[in-house]
């Protein structure tokens, strides 16, 4: 059996080919020039091939050395990649993702996304920190989370927002509510409509408030709660009027339990995405997770809440691979 070329021999060969100076390579490796020379001779003996022409003044690659160098570089790069990949799988510090997420993301986006993610990274530890977009910015700055799946904040200086999908908000009422019966919403009734909406410190409330401010309408919420399922429940009991995206109430609409009406002539759109520190490069696991979340969110919006079921990890991996350079 022929001797196997070892990693330190490959590294020595590649370094010598790059610098063509034995003394410099010896200093970099903290070896003596004599030791480097002996190591090179041993490698050439193992390969039964002369890699360098050496004179008292200079050294240069032989034709054989030039032919073998690309393969040596490729093997060395693969070995380094293997070590990095092993660290990502086995190192507890690298093998962890800390996610900030809005209540809506926790309820609807993360469950199907994490199920798909687990198929590729079963050993990753996941920690989820429920938070608003504004709180997420503080958590990222304080290094309490790696990134957040949330709505785009009004301002995100020092942070980067990666767009996933867009939805729009609507009035949601009981089928027997006067607005549902008339199939229209009198503008003058909006401020007194017993609105059941997200808490005032959330991005959604800020968007809603700004939308109606353009119509010179001031909103006074009847119930504030940061839980879309609870809002649906209150509206289903005919306790007031919710403001939610259509995809969240698609099932109730099909069953005739809730009715959706437009907020007005203008649409009120929200942008969903990932928020993280500016300039932060996502690793492979994080890049894959972003792509999965994006596909889940787009599927939710397009199919009316019936997403996340049967997402193809292969297709998402392909998407992630195509976009790694952008990360």
mmCIF file of C-alpha atoms in Angstrom, residues 24-178:
data_model
loop_
_atom_site.group_PDB
_atom_site.id
_atom_site.type_symbol
_atom_site.label_atom_id
_atom_site.label_comp_id
_atom_site.label_asym_id
_atom_site.label_seq_id
_atom_site.Cartn_x
_atom_site.Cartn_y
_atom_site.Cartn_z
ATOM 1 C CA UNK A 24 10.006 32.548 4.608
ATOM 2 C CA UNK A 25 7.934 29.371 4.794
ATOM 3 C CA UNK A 26 10.145 28.045 7.578
ATOM 4 C CA UNK A 27 9.640 31.244 9.596
ATOM 5 C CA UNK A 28 5.871 31.113 9.057
ATOM 6 C CA UNK A 29 5.720 27.478 10.184
ATOM 7 C CA UNK A 30 8.197 28.088 13.032
ATOM 8 C CA UNK A 31 10.593 25.520 11.588
ATOM 9 C CA UNK A 32 14.204 25.734 10.478
ATOM 10 C CA UNK A 33 14.939 25.930 6.734
ATOM 11 C CA UNK A 34 16.717 22.600 7.104
ATOM 12 C CA UNK A 35 13.596 20.977 8.579
ATOM 13 C CA UNK A 36 11.457 22.356 5.739
ATOM 14 C CA UNK A 37 13.949 21.021 3.198
ATOM 15 C CA UNK A 38 13.898 17.551 4.792
ATOM 16 C CA UNK A 39 10.071 17.560 4.904
ATOM 17 C CA UNK A 40 9.890 18.478 1.225
ATOM 18 C CA UNK A 41 12.369 15.744 0.278
ATOM 19 C CA UNK A 42 10.321 13.211 2.266
ATOM 20 C CA UNK A 43 7.143 14.234 0.427
ATOM 21 C CA UNK A 44 8.856 14.000 -2.953
ATOM 22 C CA UNK A 45 10.183 10.570 -2.003
ATOM 23 C CA UNK A 46 6.671 9.429 -0.998
ATOM 24 C CA UNK A 47 5.250 10.698 -4.280
ATOM 25 C CA UNK A 48 8.266 9.519 -6.291
ATOM 26 C CA UNK A 49 8.075 12.883 -8.002
ATOM 27 C CA UNK A 50 10.226 16.033 -7.934
ATOM 28 C CA UNK A 51 7.996 19.045 -7.208
ATOM 29 C CA UNK A 52 10.556 21.871 -7.170
ATOM 30 C CA UNK A 53 13.776 22.774 -8.914
ATOM 31 C CA UNK A 54 16.121 24.139 -6.261
ATOM 32 C CA UNK A 55 19.302 26.126 -6.749
ATOM 33 C CA UNK A 56 21.352 28.236 -4.375
ATOM 34 C CA UNK A 57 19.558 31.363 -5.587
ATOM 35 C CA UNK A 58 15.959 30.337 -6.183
ATOM 36 C CA UNK A 59 13.374 27.574 -6.354
ATOM 37 C CA UNK A 60 10.576 27.023 -8.824
ATOM 38 C CA UNK A 61 7.903 24.461 -9.561
ATOM 39 C CA UNK A 62 8.688 21.634 -11.934
ATOM 40 C CA UNK A 63 6.108 20.737 -14.605
ATOM 41 C CA UNK A 64 4.971 17.925 -12.301
ATOM 42 C CA UNK A 65 4.649 20.361 -9.392
ATOM 43 C CA UNK A 66 2.578 22.755 -11.519
ATOM 44 C CA UNK A 67 0.312 19.888 -12.569
ATOM 45 C CA UNK A 68 -0.218 18.634 -9.001
ATOM 46 C CA UNK A 69 -0.635 22.028 -7.301
ATOM 47 C CA UNK A 70 -4.340 22.611 -8.188
ATOM 48 C CA UNK A 71 -5.290 19.189 -6.810
ATOM 49 C CA UNK A 72 -3.270 19.778 -3.647
ATOM 50 C CA UNK A 73 -5.009 23.132 -3.144
ATOM 51 C CA UNK A 74 -8.406 21.534 -3.694
ATOM 52 C CA UNK A 75 -7.716 18.729 -1.202
ATOM 53 C CA UNK A 76 -6.418 21.173 1.400
ATOM 54 C CA UNK A 77 -9.456 23.410 0.921
ATOM 55 C CA UNK A 78 -11.746 20.400 1.331
ATOM 56 C CA UNK A 79 -10.010 19.397 4.563
ATOM 57 C CA UNK A 80 -10.410 22.926 5.937
ATOM 58 C CA UNK A 81 -14.063 22.899 4.902
ATOM 59 C CA UNK A 82 -14.532 19.566 6.691
ATOM 60 C CA UNK A 83 -13.103 20.999 9.901
ATOM 61 C CA UNK A 84 -15.370 24.048 9.654
ATOM 62 C CA UNK A 85 -18.396 21.840 8.988
ATOM 63 C CA UNK A 86 -17.502 19.547 11.896
ATOM 64 C CA UNK A 87 -17.255 22.555 14.173
ATOM 65 C CA UNK A 88 -20.665 23.764 13.042
ATOM 66 C CA UNK A 89 -22.173 20.354 13.832
ATOM 67 C CA UNK A 90 -20.340 19.426 17.025
ATOM 68 C CA UNK A 91 -19.276 22.662 18.727
ATOM 69 C CA UNK A 92 -22.040 23.703 21.169
ATOM 70 C CA UNK A 93 -21.277 27.393 20.621
ATOM 71 C CA UNK A 94 -21.500 27.122 16.828
ATOM 72 C CA UNK A 95 -24.274 24.553 17.073
ATOM 73 C CA UNK A 96 -26.806 27.049 18.412
ATOM 74 C CA UNK A 97 -29.201 29.587 16.950
ATOM 75 C CA UNK A 98 -30.819 32.320 19.045
ATOM 76 C CA UNK A 99 -33.926 33.610 17.305
ATOM 77 C CA UNK A 100 -36.020 36.632 18.142
ATOM 78 C CA UNK A 101 -39.561 36.447 16.802
ATOM 79 C CA UNK A 102 -42.792 38.392 16.921
ATOM 80 C CA UNK A 103 -45.846 36.667 18.361
ATOM 81 C CA UNK A 104 -47.203 36.088 14.857
ATOM 82 C CA UNK A 105 -43.905 34.570 13.726
ATOM 83 C CA UNK A 106 -43.861 32.313 16.805
ATOM 84 C CA UNK A 107 -47.395 31.108 16.073
ATOM 85 C CA UNK A 108 -47.362 30.687 12.314
ATOM 86 C CA UNK A 109 -43.884 30.910 10.752
ATOM 87 C CA UNK A 110 -41.420 29.237 13.113
ATOM 88 C CA UNK A 111 -43.220 25.886 13.730
ATOM 89 C CA UNK A 112 -43.213 24.726 10.066
ATOM 90 C CA UNK A 113 -39.866 26.410 9.384
ATOM 91 C CA UNK A 114 -38.104 24.750 12.322
ATOM 92 C CA UNK A 115 -39.589 21.367 11.440
ATOM 93 C CA UNK A 116 -37.963 21.595 8.012
ATOM 94 C CA UNK A 117 -34.735 23.019 9.441
ATOM 95 C CA UNK A 118 -34.415 20.091 11.884
ATOM 96 C CA UNK A 119 -34.235 17.646 8.988
ATOM 97 C CA UNK A 120 -30.946 19.211 7.876
ATOM 98 C CA UNK A 121 -29.562 20.243 11.287
ATOM 99 C CA UNK A 122 -30.996 17.845 13.897
ATOM 100 C CA UNK A 123 -28.241 18.642 16.399
ATOM 101 C CA UNK A 124 -28.752 22.400 16.507
ATOM 102 C CA UNK A 125 -30.033 23.909 19.740
ATOM 103 C CA UNK A 126 -32.715 26.534 19.140
ATOM 104 C CA UNK A 127 -33.626 29.308 21.570
ATOM 105 C CA UNK A 128 -36.582 31.554 20.751
ATOM 106 C CA UNK A 129 -37.047 34.986 22.306
ATOM 107 C CA UNK A 130 -40.556 36.415 21.697
ATOM 108 C CA UNK A 131 -40.210 40.143 21.004
ATOM 109 C CA UNK A 132 -41.480 43.055 18.966
ATOM 110 C CA UNK A 133 -39.408 44.485 16.120
ATOM 111 C CA UNK A 134 -38.268 47.312 18.380
ATOM 112 C CA UNK A 135 -37.274 44.920 21.152
ATOM 113 C CA UNK A 136 -35.491 42.715 18.602
ATOM 114 C CA UNK A 137 -33.242 45.615 17.627
ATOM 115 C CA UNK A 138 -32.203 46.046 21.271
ATOM 116 C CA UNK A 139 -31.650 42.293 21.720
ATOM 117 C CA UNK A 140 -29.429 42.136 18.615
ATOM 118 C CA UNK A 141 -27.377 45.116 19.769
ATOM 119 C CA UNK A 142 -26.919 43.474 23.179
ATOM 120 C CA UNK A 143 -25.994 40.106 21.545
ATOM 121 C CA UNK A 144 -28.919 38.340 23.216
ATOM 122 C CA UNK A 145 -30.157 36.971 19.874
ATOM 123 C CA UNK A 146 -28.474 36.247 16.530
ATOM 124 C CA UNK A 147 -31.341 37.563 14.403
ATOM 125 C CA UNK A 148 -35.092 38.106 14.458
ATOM 126 C CA UNK A 149 -37.957 37.003 12.212
ATOM 127 C CA UNK A 150 -40.248 39.992 12.370
ATOM 128 C CA UNK A 151 -41.873 42.926 10.628
ATOM 129 C CA UNK A 152 -39.601 45.586 9.207
ATOM 130 C CA UNK A 153 -39.126 48.264 11.872
ATOM 131 C CA UNK A 154 -39.712 51.895 10.965
ATOM 132 C CA UNK A 155 -36.017 52.591 11.579
ATOM 133 C CA UNK A 156 -33.203 50.059 11.757
ATOM 134 C CA UNK A 157 -29.952 52.001 11.821
ATOM 135 C CA UNK A 158 -26.992 49.728 12.457
ATOM 136 C CA UNK A 159 -29.102 46.708 11.491
ATOM 137 C CA UNK A 160 -29.842 44.965 8.210
ATOM 138 C CA UNK A 161 -33.309 43.811 7.115
ATOM 139 C CA UNK A 162 -33.585 40.857 4.693
ATOM 140 C CA UNK A 163 -36.978 40.884 2.999
ATOM 141 C CA UNK A 164 -39.051 37.668 2.985
ATOM 142 C CA UNK A 165 -42.638 38.476 2.028
ATOM 143 C CA UNK A 166 -45.385 41.075 2.164
ATOM 144 C CA UNK A 167 -48.972 40.873 3.407
ATOM 145 C CA UNK A 168 -51.826 43.374 3.788
ATOM 146 C CA UNK A 169 -54.216 44.127 6.658
ATOM 147 C CA UNK A 170 -58.032 44.029 6.627
ATOM 148 C CA UNK A 171 -60.950 44.529 8.969
ATOM 149 C CA UNK A 172 -62.129 41.197 10.391
ATOM 150 C CA UNK A 173 -65.686 41.030 11.759
ATOM 151 C CA UNK A 174 -68.340 38.539 12.846
ATOM 152 C CA UNK A 175 -70.639 37.549 9.928
ATOM 153 C CA UNK A 176 -73.593 39.185 11.717
ATOM 154 C CA UNK A 177 -71.753 42.438 12.414
ATOM 155 C CA UNK A 178 -73.469 45.454 10.767
#
